[in-house]
PDB file of C-alpha atoms in Angstrom:
ATOM      1  CA  MET R  10      11.173   0.860  46.979  1.00 89.00           C
ATOM      2  CA  PHE R  11      10.419   3.209  49.929  1.00 96.00           C
ATOM      3  CA  GLU R  12       8.139   2.416  52.831  1.00 97.00           C
ATOM      4  CA  ARG R  13       7.601   3.773  56.287  1.00 97.00           C
ATOM      5  CA  MET R  14       9.984   2.201  58.813  1.00 98.00           C
ATOM      6  CA  THR R  15       8.379  -0.262  61.234  1.00 97.00           C
ATOM      7  CA  HIS R  16       9.533  -1.929  64.430  1.00 97.00           C
ATOM      8  CA  SER R  17      10.273  -5.093  62.431  1.00 98.00           C
ATOM      9  CA  ASP R  18      12.909  -3.090  60.478  1.00 98.00           C
ATOM     10  CA  LEU R  19      14.823  -2.011  63.587  1.00 97.00           C
ATOM     11  CA  GLU R  20      17.307  -4.879  63.757  1.00 97.00           C
ATOM     12  CA  GLU R  21      18.436  -4.338  60.144  1.00 97.00           C
ATOM     13  CA  VAL R  22      18.415  -0.550  60.524  1.00 98.00           C
ATOM     14  CA  MET R  23      20.636  -0.804  63.607  1.00 98.00           C
ATOM     15  CA  LEU R  24      23.107  -3.084  61.796  1.00 97.00           C
ATOM     16  CA  ILE R  25      23.450  -0.466  59.060  1.00 97.00           C
ATOM     17  CA  GLU R  26      23.536   2.427  61.544  1.00 97.00           C
ATOM     18  CA  LYS R  27      26.364   0.856  63.551  1.00 97.00           C
ATOM     19  CA  SER R  28      28.369  -0.007  60.441  1.00 96.00           C
ATOM     20  CA  VAL R  29      28.023   3.436  58.836  1.00 94.00           C
ATOM     21  CA  PHE R  30      28.298   5.913  61.710  1.00 92.00           C
ATOM     22  CA  SER R  31      31.036   6.348  64.314  1.00 90.00           C
ATOM     23  CA  ASP R  32      28.432   7.706  66.755  1.00 91.00           C
ATOM     24  CA  PRO R  33      25.283   5.724  65.906  1.00 95.00           C
ATOM     25  CA  TRP R  34      21.809   6.617  67.060  1.00 95.00           C
ATOM     26  CA  PRO R  35      20.503   4.220  69.721  1.00 96.00           C
ATOM     27  CA  GLY R  36      17.702   1.846  68.764  1.00 96.00           C
ATOM     28  CA  GLU R  37      15.370   3.675  71.132  1.00 96.00           C
ATOM     29  CA  SER R  38      15.696   6.789  68.981  1.00 96.00           C
ATOM     30  CA  PHE R  39      14.519   4.939  65.888  1.00 97.00           C
ATOM     31  CA  ALA R  40      11.708   3.295  67.881  1.00 97.00           C
ATOM     32  CA  SER R  41      10.558   6.721  69.029  1.00 96.00           C
ATOM     33  CA  GLU R  42      10.619   8.052  65.454  1.00 97.00           C
ATOM     34  CA  ILE R  43       8.474   5.134  64.288  1.00 97.00           C
ATOM     35  CA  LYS R  44       5.838   5.977  66.930  1.00 96.00           C
ATOM     36  CA  ASP R  45       5.721   9.695  66.037  1.00 93.00           C
ATOM     37  CA  LYS R  46       3.321   9.761  63.093  1.00 89.00           C
ATOM     38  CA  ASP R  47       2.770  13.539  63.236  1.00 90.00           C
ATOM     39  CA  VAL R  48       6.242  14.981  62.653  1.00 95.00           C
ATOM     40  CA  SER R  49       8.668  12.119  62.078  1.00 97.00           C
ATOM     41  CA  LEU R  50       9.356  10.634  58.648  1.00 97.00           C
ATOM     42  CA  PRO R  51      11.305   7.383  59.151  1.00 98.00           C
ATOM     43  CA  PHE R  52      11.551   5.449  55.859  1.00 98.00           C
ATOM     44  CA  VAL R  53      13.453   2.420  54.635  1.00 98.00           C
ATOM     45  CA  ALA R  54      14.663   1.750  51.108  1.00 97.00           C
ATOM     46  CA  ARG R  55      14.375  -1.765  49.744  1.00 97.00           C
ATOM     47  CA  LEU R  56      15.986  -3.288  46.691  1.00 94.00           C
ATOM     48  CA  ARG R  57      14.438  -6.583  45.586  1.00 93.00           C
ATOM     49  CA  GLY R  58      12.899  -6.844  49.062  1.00 92.00           C
ATOM     50  CA  GLU R  59      16.196  -6.319  50.884  1.00 95.00           C
ATOM     51  CA  LEU R  60      16.595  -3.356  53.250  1.00 97.00           C
ATOM     52  CA  VAL R  61      19.503  -1.384  51.779  1.00 97.00           C
ATOM     53  CA  GLY R  62      19.125   2.065  53.337  1.00 97.00           C
ATOM     54  CA  TYR R  63      16.970   4.414  55.334  1.00 98.00           C
ATOM     55  CA  PHE R  64      16.421   7.976  56.394  1.00 98.00           C
ATOM     56  CA  VAL R  65      14.787   9.866  59.220  1.00 98.00           C
ATOM     57  CA  ALA R  66      13.491  13.376  58.657  1.00 98.00           C
ATOM     58  CA  TRP R  67      11.090  15.662  60.449  1.00 97.00           C
ATOM     59  CA  ALA R  68       8.340  17.813  58.969  1.00 96.00           C
ATOM     60  CA  ALA R  69       7.445  20.916  60.955  1.00 93.00           C
ATOM     61  CA  ALA R  70       5.515  23.876  59.594  1.00 91.00           C
ATOM     62  CA  ASP R  71       6.998  24.541  56.142  1.00 94.00           C
ATOM     63  CA  GLU R  72      10.333  22.789  56.702  1.00 97.00           C
ATOM     64  CA  ILE R  73      11.754  19.307  56.331  1.00 97.00           C
ATOM     65  CA  HIS R  74      14.860  18.579  58.394  1.00 98.00           C
ATOM     66  CA  LEU R  75      16.865  15.544  57.310  1.00 98.00           C
ATOM     67  CA  GLY R  76      18.336  14.015  60.456  1.00 96.00           C
ATOM     68  CA  ASN R  77      19.805  10.718  59.318  1.00 95.00           C
ATOM     69  CA  ILE R  78      20.447   9.000  55.997  1.00 96.00           C
ATOM     70  CA  ALA R  79      22.392   5.779  55.403  1.00 97.00           C
ATOM     71  CA  VAL R  80      23.052   3.180  52.726  1.00 97.00           C
ATOM     72  CA  ARG R  81      24.559  -0.237  53.411  1.00 97.00           C
ATOM     73  CA  HIS R  82      28.246  -0.314  52.476  1.00 95.00           C
ATOM     74  CA  GLU R  83      27.863  -3.058  49.877  1.00 95.00           C
ATOM     75  CA  PHE R  84      25.173  -1.040  48.058  1.00 95.00           C
ATOM     76  CA  ARG R  85      27.082   2.238  47.858  1.00 92.00           C
ATOM     77  CA  GLY R  86      27.951   3.612  44.454  1.00 91.00           C
ATOM     78  CA  MET R  87      24.666   2.393  42.972  1.00 93.00           C
ATOM     79  CA  GLY R  88      22.839   5.714  43.196  1.00 94.00           C
ATOM     80  CA  LEU R  89      20.757   4.734  46.233  1.00 95.00           C
ATOM     81  CA  GLY R  90      21.811   7.811  48.213  1.00 95.00           C
ATOM     82  CA  GLN R  91      20.577   9.940  45.314  1.00 96.00           C
ATOM     83  CA  GLN R  92      17.293   8.025  45.188  1.00 96.00           C
ATOM     84  CA  ILE R  93      16.780   8.477  48.924  1.00 97.00           C
ATOM     85  CA  LEU R  94      17.542  12.200  48.705  1.00 97.00           C
ATOM     86  CA  THR R  95      15.190  12.579  45.723  1.00 96.00           C
ATOM     87  CA  PHE R  96      12.467  10.877  47.773  1.00 96.00           C
ATOM     88  CA  VAL R  97      13.078  13.317  50.659  1.00 96.00           C
ATOM     89  CA  ILE R  98      12.888  16.303  48.275  1.00 96.00           C
ATOM     90  CA  ASP R  99       9.694  14.932  46.713  1.00 95.00           C
ATOM     91  CA  GLU R 100       8.262  14.491  50.210  1.00 94.00           C
ATOM     92  CA  GLY R 101       9.061  18.158  50.827  1.00 95.00           C
ATOM     93  CA  TYR R 102       7.047  19.062  47.736  1.00 93.00           C
ATOM     94  CA  ARG R 103       4.141  16.833  48.797  1.00 93.00           C
ATOM     95  CA  ARG R 104       4.041  18.477  52.208  1.00 93.00           C
ATOM     96  CA  GLY R 105       4.330  22.019  50.869  1.00 93.00           C
ATOM     97  CA  ALA R 106       7.729  22.602  52.478  1.00 96.00           C
ATOM     98  CA  ARG R 107       9.582  25.801  51.718  1.00 97.00           C
ATOM     99  CA  ILE R 108      13.016  24.506  52.752  1.00 97.00           C
ATOM    100  CA  ILE R 109      14.916  21.314  53.523  1.00 98.00           C
ATOM    101  CA  THR R 110      17.798  21.528  55.998  1.00 98.00           C
ATOM    102  CA  LEU R 111      20.421  19.118  57.298  1.00 98.00           C
ATOM    103  CA  GLU R 112      23.780  18.892  59.066  1.00 97.00           C
ATOM    104  CA  VAL R 113      26.718  16.996  57.595  1.00 97.00           C
ATOM    105  CA  ARG R 114      30.224  16.289  58.912  1.00 95.00           C
ATOM    106  CA  GLU R 115      32.696  18.720  57.382  1.00 96.00           C
ATOM    107  CA  THR R 116      34.866  15.767  56.280  1.00 95.00           C
ATOM    108  CA  ASN R 117      32.050  13.787  54.646  1.00 94.00           C
ATOM    109  CA  MET R 118      32.897  14.868  51.107  1.00 95.00           C
ATOM    110  CA  PRO R 119      30.764  12.239  49.315  1.00 93.00           C
ATOM    111  CA  ALA R 120      27.651  13.439  51.184  1.00 95.00           C
ATOM    112  CA  ILE R 121      28.514  17.122  50.751  1.00 97.00           C
ATOM    113  CA  SER R 122      28.994  16.526  47.028  1.00 96.00           C
ATOM    114  CA  LEU R 123      25.632  14.740  46.779  1.00 96.00           C
ATOM    115  CA  TYR R 124      23.852  17.557  48.601  1.00 97.00           C
ATOM    116  CA  ARG R 125      25.517  20.252  46.471  1.00 97.00           C
ATOM    117  CA  LYS R 126      24.646  18.364  43.284  1.00 96.00           C
ATOM    118  CA  ASN R 127      21.012  18.494  44.404  1.00 96.00           C
ATOM    119  CA  GLY R 128      21.016  22.245  45.026  1.00 96.00           C
ATOM    120  CA  PHE R 129      21.810  22.372  48.745  1.00 97.00           C
ATOM    121  CA  GLY R 130      24.058  25.216  49.821  1.00 97.00           C
ATOM    122  CA  GLU R 131      26.032  25.808  53.013  1.00 97.00           C
ATOM    123  CA  ILE R 132      24.369  28.295  55.341  1.00 97.00           C
ATOM    124  CA  ALA R 133      26.185  27.847  58.671  1.00 97.00           C
ATOM    125  CA  ILE R 134      28.764  25.908  60.659  1.00 97.00           C
ATOM    126  CA  ARG R 135      27.946  24.204  63.966  1.00 97.00           C
ATOM    127  CA  LYS R 136      31.235  24.137  65.861  1.00 97.00           C
ATOM    128  CA  ARG R 137      32.188  20.865  67.564  1.00 94.00           C
ATOM    129  CA  TYR R 138      28.749  19.435  66.704  1.00 94.00           C
ATOM    130  CA  TYR R 139      29.646  15.754  66.624  1.00 93.00           C
ATOM    131  CA  ARG R 140      30.161  14.169  70.052  1.00 90.00           C
ATOM    132  CA  ASP R 141      32.590  11.457  69.036  1.00 90.00           C
ATOM    133  CA  THR R 142      35.170  13.565  67.163  1.00 91.00           C
ATOM    134  CA  LYS R 143      34.170  17.132  68.125  1.00 93.00           C
ATOM    135  CA  GLU R 144      34.065  17.747  64.380  1.00 95.00           C
ATOM    136  CA  ASP R 145      32.179  20.718  62.959  1.00 97.00           C
ATOM    137  CA  ALA R 146      28.919  20.243  61.080  1.00 97.00           C
ATOM    138  CA  ILE R 147      28.055  22.131  57.936  1.00 98.00           C
ATOM    139  CA  VAL R 148      24.418  23.207  57.922  1.00 98.00           C
ATOM    140  CA  MET R 149      23.003  22.963  54.418  1.00 98.00           C
ATOM    141  CA  MET R 150      19.688  24.136  53.005  1.00 98.00           C
ATOM    142  CA  LEU R 151      17.656  23.624  49.867  1.00 98.00           C
ATOM    143  CA  THR R 152      14.933  26.129  49.013  1.00 97.00           C
ATOM    144  CA  LEU R 153      11.814  24.815  47.295  1.00 95.00           C
ATOM    145  CA  GLU R 154       9.899  27.537  45.473  1.00 77.00           C
ATOM    146  CA  THR R 155       6.526  27.546  43.792  1.00 57.00           C
ATOM    147  CA  LYS R 156       6.371  28.478  40.127  1.00 45.00           C
ATOM    148  CA  PRO R 157       3.379  30.249  38.560  1.00 43.00           C
ATOM    149  CA  GLY R 158       0.670  27.625  38.195  1.00 48.00           C
ATOM    150  CA  GLY R 159       1.538  25.948  41.489  1.00 48.00           C
ATOM    151  CA  ALA R 160       4.409  23.714  40.363  1.00 48.00           C
ATOM    152  CA  LYS R 161       7.450  23.751  42.603  1.00 51.00           C
ATOM    153  CA  ASP R 162      11.036  24.148  41.527  1.00 52.00           C
ATOM    154  CA  VAL R 163      14.321  23.672  43.325  1.00 52.00           C
ATOM    155  CA  VAL R 164      16.343  26.864  43.736  1.00 47.00           C
ATOM    156  CA  ALA R 165      20.056  26.177  44.068  1.00 46.00           C
ATOM    157  CA  GLN R 166      21.794  27.930  46.946  1.00 44.00           C
ATOM    158  CA  GLU R 167      24.822  30.117  46.349  1.00 41.00           C
ATOM    159  CA  ASP R 168      28.080  28.710  47.741  1.00 38.00           C
TER     160      ASP R 168
END
């Protein structure tokens, strides 16, 4: 269901990006992420071969930062956002990350609810973060801890 984003995915990714976000990333940004094999994690989600969502994250040191996540409108409510987020968290485990961070619009209650349900907690506010609306961003973080024996566990953040 998940595969690394390629240049051949860009047209579909941009259609979703422009339909989901009021201030979409430019295509050049996605193209740059595809080229960066060291830090960037651009992935697409497919359902029966159809591109239905994507995410871009970055892995640096012991952190994953989730920069962009989207699901096509007609596929919302099917649990795809949860599946994408689970994949990102699993990728954090695979890479030995200690934390996963992200920013989310303060009014994006469905996303905030999804992140909270998965153990993310609010750690900061970025005032006037979003260019288009000057809306604040909530910075959220999930801590991944190692249990005795090497297995990792998600530690929920306090609200």
